[in-house]
Short mmCIF file of C-alpha atoms and ligand atoms in Angstrom, two decimals:
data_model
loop_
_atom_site.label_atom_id
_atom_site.label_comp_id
_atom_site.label_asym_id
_atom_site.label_seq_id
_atom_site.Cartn_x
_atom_site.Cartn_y
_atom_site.Cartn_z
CA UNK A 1 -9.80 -27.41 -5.36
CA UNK A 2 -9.19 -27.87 -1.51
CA UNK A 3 -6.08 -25.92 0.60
CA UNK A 4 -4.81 -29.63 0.79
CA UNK A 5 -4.18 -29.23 -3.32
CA UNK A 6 -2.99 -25.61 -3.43
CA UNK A 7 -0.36 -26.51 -0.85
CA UNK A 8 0.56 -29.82 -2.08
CA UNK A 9 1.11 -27.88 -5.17
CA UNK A 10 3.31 -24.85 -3.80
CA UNK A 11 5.31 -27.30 -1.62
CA UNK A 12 6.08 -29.45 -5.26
CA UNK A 13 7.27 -26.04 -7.05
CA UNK A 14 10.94 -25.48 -6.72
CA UNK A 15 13.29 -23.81 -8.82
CA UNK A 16 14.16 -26.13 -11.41
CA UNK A 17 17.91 -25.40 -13.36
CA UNK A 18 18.55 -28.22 -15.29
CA UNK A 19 16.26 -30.39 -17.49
CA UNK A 20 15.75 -32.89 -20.01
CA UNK A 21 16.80 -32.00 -23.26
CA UNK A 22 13.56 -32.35 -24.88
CA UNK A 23 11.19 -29.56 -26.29
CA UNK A 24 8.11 -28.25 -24.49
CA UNK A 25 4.82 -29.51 -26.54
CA UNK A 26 3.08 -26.59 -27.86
CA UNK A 27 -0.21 -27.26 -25.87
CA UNK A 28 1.74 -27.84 -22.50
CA UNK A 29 3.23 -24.26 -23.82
CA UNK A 30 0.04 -22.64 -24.67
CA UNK A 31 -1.77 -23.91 -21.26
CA UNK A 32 1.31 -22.63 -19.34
CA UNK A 33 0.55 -19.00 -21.41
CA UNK A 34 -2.80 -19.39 -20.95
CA UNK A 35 -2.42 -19.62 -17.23
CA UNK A 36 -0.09 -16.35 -16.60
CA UNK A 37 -3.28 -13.90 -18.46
CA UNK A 38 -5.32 -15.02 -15.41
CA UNK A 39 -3.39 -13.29 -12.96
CA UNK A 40 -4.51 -10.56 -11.53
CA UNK A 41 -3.46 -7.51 -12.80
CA UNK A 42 -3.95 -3.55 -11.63
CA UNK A 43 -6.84 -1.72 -13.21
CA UNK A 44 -6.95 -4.97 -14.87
CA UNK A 45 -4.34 -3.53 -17.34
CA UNK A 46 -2.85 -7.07 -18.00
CA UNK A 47 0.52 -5.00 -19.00
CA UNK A 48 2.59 -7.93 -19.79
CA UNK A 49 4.01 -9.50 -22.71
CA UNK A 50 6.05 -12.90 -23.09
CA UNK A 51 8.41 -13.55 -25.30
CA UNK A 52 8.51 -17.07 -26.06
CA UNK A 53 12.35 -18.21 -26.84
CA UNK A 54 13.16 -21.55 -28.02
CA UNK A 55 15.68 -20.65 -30.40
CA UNK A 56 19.40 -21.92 -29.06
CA UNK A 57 21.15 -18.91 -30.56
CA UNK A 58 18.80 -16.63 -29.13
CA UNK A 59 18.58 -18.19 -25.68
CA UNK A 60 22.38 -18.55 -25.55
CA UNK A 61 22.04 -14.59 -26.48
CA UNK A 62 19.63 -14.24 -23.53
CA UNK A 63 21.70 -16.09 -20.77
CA UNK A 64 24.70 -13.41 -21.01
CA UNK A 65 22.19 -10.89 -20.40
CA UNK A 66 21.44 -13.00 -17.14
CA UNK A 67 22.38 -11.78 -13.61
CA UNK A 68 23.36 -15.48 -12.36
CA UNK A 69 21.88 -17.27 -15.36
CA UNK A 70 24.61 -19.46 -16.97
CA UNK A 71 22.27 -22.76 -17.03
CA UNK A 72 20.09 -20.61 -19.37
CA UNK A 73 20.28 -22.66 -22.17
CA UNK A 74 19.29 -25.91 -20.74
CA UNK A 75 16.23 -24.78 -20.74
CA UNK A 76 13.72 -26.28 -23.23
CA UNK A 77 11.83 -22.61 -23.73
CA UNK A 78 12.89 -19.22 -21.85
CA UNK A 79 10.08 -16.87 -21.24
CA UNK A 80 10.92 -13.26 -21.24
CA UNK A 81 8.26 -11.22 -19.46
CA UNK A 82 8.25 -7.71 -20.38
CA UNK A 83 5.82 -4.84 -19.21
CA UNK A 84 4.02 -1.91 -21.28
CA UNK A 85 4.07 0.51 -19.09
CA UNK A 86 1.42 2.28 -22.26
CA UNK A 87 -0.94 -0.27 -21.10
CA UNK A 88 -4.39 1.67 -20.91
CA UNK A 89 -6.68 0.71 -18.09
CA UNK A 90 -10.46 0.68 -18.65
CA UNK A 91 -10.98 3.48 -16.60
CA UNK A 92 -8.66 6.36 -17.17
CA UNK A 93 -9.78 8.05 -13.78
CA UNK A 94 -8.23 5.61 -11.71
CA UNK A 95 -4.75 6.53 -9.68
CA UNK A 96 -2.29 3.66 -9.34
CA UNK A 97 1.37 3.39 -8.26
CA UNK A 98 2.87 3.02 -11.53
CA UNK A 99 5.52 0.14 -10.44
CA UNK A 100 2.14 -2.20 -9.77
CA UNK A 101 1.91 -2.54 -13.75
CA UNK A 102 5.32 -4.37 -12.48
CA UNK A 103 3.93 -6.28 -9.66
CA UNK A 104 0.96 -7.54 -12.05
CA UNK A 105 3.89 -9.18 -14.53
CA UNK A 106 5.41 -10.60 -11.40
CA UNK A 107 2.20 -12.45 -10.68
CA UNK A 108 1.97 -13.65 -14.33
CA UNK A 109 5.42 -15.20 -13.66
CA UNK A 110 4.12 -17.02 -10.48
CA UNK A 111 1.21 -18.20 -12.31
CA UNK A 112 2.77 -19.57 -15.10
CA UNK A 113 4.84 -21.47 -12.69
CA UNK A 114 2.27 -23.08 -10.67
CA UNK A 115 1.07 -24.25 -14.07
CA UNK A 116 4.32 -25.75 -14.97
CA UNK A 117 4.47 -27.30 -11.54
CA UNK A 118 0.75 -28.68 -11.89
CA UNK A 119 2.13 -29.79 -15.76
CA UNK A 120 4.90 -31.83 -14.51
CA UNK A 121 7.28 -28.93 -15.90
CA UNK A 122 9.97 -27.54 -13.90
CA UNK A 123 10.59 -23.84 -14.18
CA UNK A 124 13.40 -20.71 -12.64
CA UNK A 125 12.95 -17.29 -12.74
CA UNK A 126 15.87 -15.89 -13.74
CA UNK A 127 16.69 -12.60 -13.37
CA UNK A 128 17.85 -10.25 -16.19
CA UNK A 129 19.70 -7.17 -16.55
CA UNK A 130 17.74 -4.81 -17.92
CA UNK A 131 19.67 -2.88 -20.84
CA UNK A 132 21.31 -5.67 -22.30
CA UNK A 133 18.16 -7.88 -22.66
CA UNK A 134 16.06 -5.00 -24.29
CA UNK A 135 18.18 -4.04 -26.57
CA UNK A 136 17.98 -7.94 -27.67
CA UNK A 137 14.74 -8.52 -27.85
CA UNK A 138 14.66 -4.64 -29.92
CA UNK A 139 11.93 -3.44 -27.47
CA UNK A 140 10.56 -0.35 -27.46
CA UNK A 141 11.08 2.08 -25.18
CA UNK A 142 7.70 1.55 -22.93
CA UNK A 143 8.38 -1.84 -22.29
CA UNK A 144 10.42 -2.88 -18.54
CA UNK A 145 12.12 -6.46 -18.57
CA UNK A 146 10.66 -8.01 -15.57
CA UNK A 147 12.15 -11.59 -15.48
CA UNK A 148 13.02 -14.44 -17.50
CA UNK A 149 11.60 -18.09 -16.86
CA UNK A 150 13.38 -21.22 -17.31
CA UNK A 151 10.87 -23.96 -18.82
CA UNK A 152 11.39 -27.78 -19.79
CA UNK A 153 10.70 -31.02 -18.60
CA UNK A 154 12.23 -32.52 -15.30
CA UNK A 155 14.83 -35.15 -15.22
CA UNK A 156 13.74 -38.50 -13.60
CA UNK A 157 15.81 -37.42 -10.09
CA UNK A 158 14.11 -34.15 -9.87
CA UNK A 159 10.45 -35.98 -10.10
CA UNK A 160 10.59 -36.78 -7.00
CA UNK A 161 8.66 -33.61 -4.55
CA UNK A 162 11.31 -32.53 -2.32
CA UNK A 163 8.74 -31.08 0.13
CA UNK A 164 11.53 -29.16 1.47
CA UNK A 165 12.19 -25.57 0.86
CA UNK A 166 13.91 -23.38 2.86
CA UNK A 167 12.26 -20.42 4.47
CA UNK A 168 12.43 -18.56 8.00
CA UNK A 169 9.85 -19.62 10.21
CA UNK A 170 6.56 -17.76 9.98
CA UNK A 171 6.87 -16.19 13.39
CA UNK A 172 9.72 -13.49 11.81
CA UNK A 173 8.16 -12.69 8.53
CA UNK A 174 4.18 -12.14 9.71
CA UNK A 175 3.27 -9.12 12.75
CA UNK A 176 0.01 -9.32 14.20
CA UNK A 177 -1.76 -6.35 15.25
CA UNK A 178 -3.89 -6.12 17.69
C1 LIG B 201 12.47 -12.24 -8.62
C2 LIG B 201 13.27 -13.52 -8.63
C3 LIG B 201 14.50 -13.54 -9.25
C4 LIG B 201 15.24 -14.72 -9.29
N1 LIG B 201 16.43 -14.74 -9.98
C5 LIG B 201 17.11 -15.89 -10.09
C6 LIG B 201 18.28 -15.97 -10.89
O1 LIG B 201 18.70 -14.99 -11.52
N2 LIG B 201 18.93 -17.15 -10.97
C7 LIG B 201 18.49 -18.26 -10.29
O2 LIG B 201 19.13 -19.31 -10.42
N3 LIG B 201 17.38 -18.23 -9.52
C8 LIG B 201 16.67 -17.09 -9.42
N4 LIG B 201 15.51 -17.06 -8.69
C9 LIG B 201 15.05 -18.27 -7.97
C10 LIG B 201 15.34 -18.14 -6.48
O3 LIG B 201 16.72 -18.32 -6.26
C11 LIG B 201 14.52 -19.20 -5.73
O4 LIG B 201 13.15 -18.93 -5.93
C12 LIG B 201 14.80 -19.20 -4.22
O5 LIG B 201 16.12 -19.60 -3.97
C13 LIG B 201 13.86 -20.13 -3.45
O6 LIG B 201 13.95 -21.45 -3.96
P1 LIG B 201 12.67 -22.20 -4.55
O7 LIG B 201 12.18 -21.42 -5.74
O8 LIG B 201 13.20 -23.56 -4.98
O9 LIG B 201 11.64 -22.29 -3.50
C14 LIG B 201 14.75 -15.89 -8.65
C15 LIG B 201 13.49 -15.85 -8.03
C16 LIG B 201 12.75 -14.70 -8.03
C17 LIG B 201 11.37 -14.71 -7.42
#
């Protein structure tokens, strides 16, 4: 792997609304899972849990839990990523901030994006409101909805890498000290 493919790769991901009305294959699926356990996770607690929806009743449920999620069920498979904040790190002794159980779901998110993107699948976070989607999903009390992802396989036009994104120019979002 060379910076030249890492970048390629983050400049191809883009959120990705609408899709082809097709299912995910289950491997594509299961390498897209199997990517979001590698990230990085605090006291390597690997709190998260996904909840794999590809039921239309269920995801139709889902998107009126969604903040700005009415595409929701376009999407060939939504991904809810939930937390245990009970997850037990190896070693009891360490202090952590507890909302970095949070963060470490977060980067499971990103991962399993970058997987999509490398899989030719596009993928959204979309965000959830909490109460609504946890009483769905009958979760127990522990467990903090993080996000939802949007999952399914591009149309033709959105094949294409846009290579644009927009963000503010480096200069206001990094401070170097000297
Ligand atoms: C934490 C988080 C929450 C987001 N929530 C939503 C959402 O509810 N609906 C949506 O359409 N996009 C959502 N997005 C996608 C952002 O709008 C998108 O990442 C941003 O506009 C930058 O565009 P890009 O992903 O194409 O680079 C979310 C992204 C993140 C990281």
């Amino acid at each position: 792997m060379t910076y030249e493919n890492l970048l390629e790769m983050l400049q191809n991901r883009r959120s990705i609304r609408y899709f082809q009305d097709k299912p995910i294959d289950k491997e594509v699926l299961e390498k897209i899972l199997a990517s979001a356990v590698l990230a990085p996770s605090v006291a390597n607690t690997q709190p998260w849990h996904f909840h794999v929806l590809d039921n239309a009743e269920l995801k139709a449920k889902m998107m009126e839990c969604s903040c700005y999620g009415n595409f929701v069920t376009g999407a060939a498979t939504f991904v809810v990523v939930t937390c245990d904040k009970a997850a037990k790190a190896a070693t009891q002794s360490t202090i952590w901030n507890p909302r970095e159980m949070e963060y470490s779901c977060a980067i499971a998110i990103h991962c399993m994006m970058l997987a999509a993107t490398a899989l030719d699948i596009g993928s959204c976070w979309v965000s959830l409101h909490h109460g609504p989607s946890h009483n769905l999903l009958k979760l127990p009390d522990h467990h903090v909805v993080i996000g939802g992802l949007m999952l399914g396989y591009l149309k033709e036009a959105e094949k294409m890498p846009s290579g644009e994104h927009e963000r503010k120019p480096l200069t206001e979002s990094v401070t170097y000290y000297a």
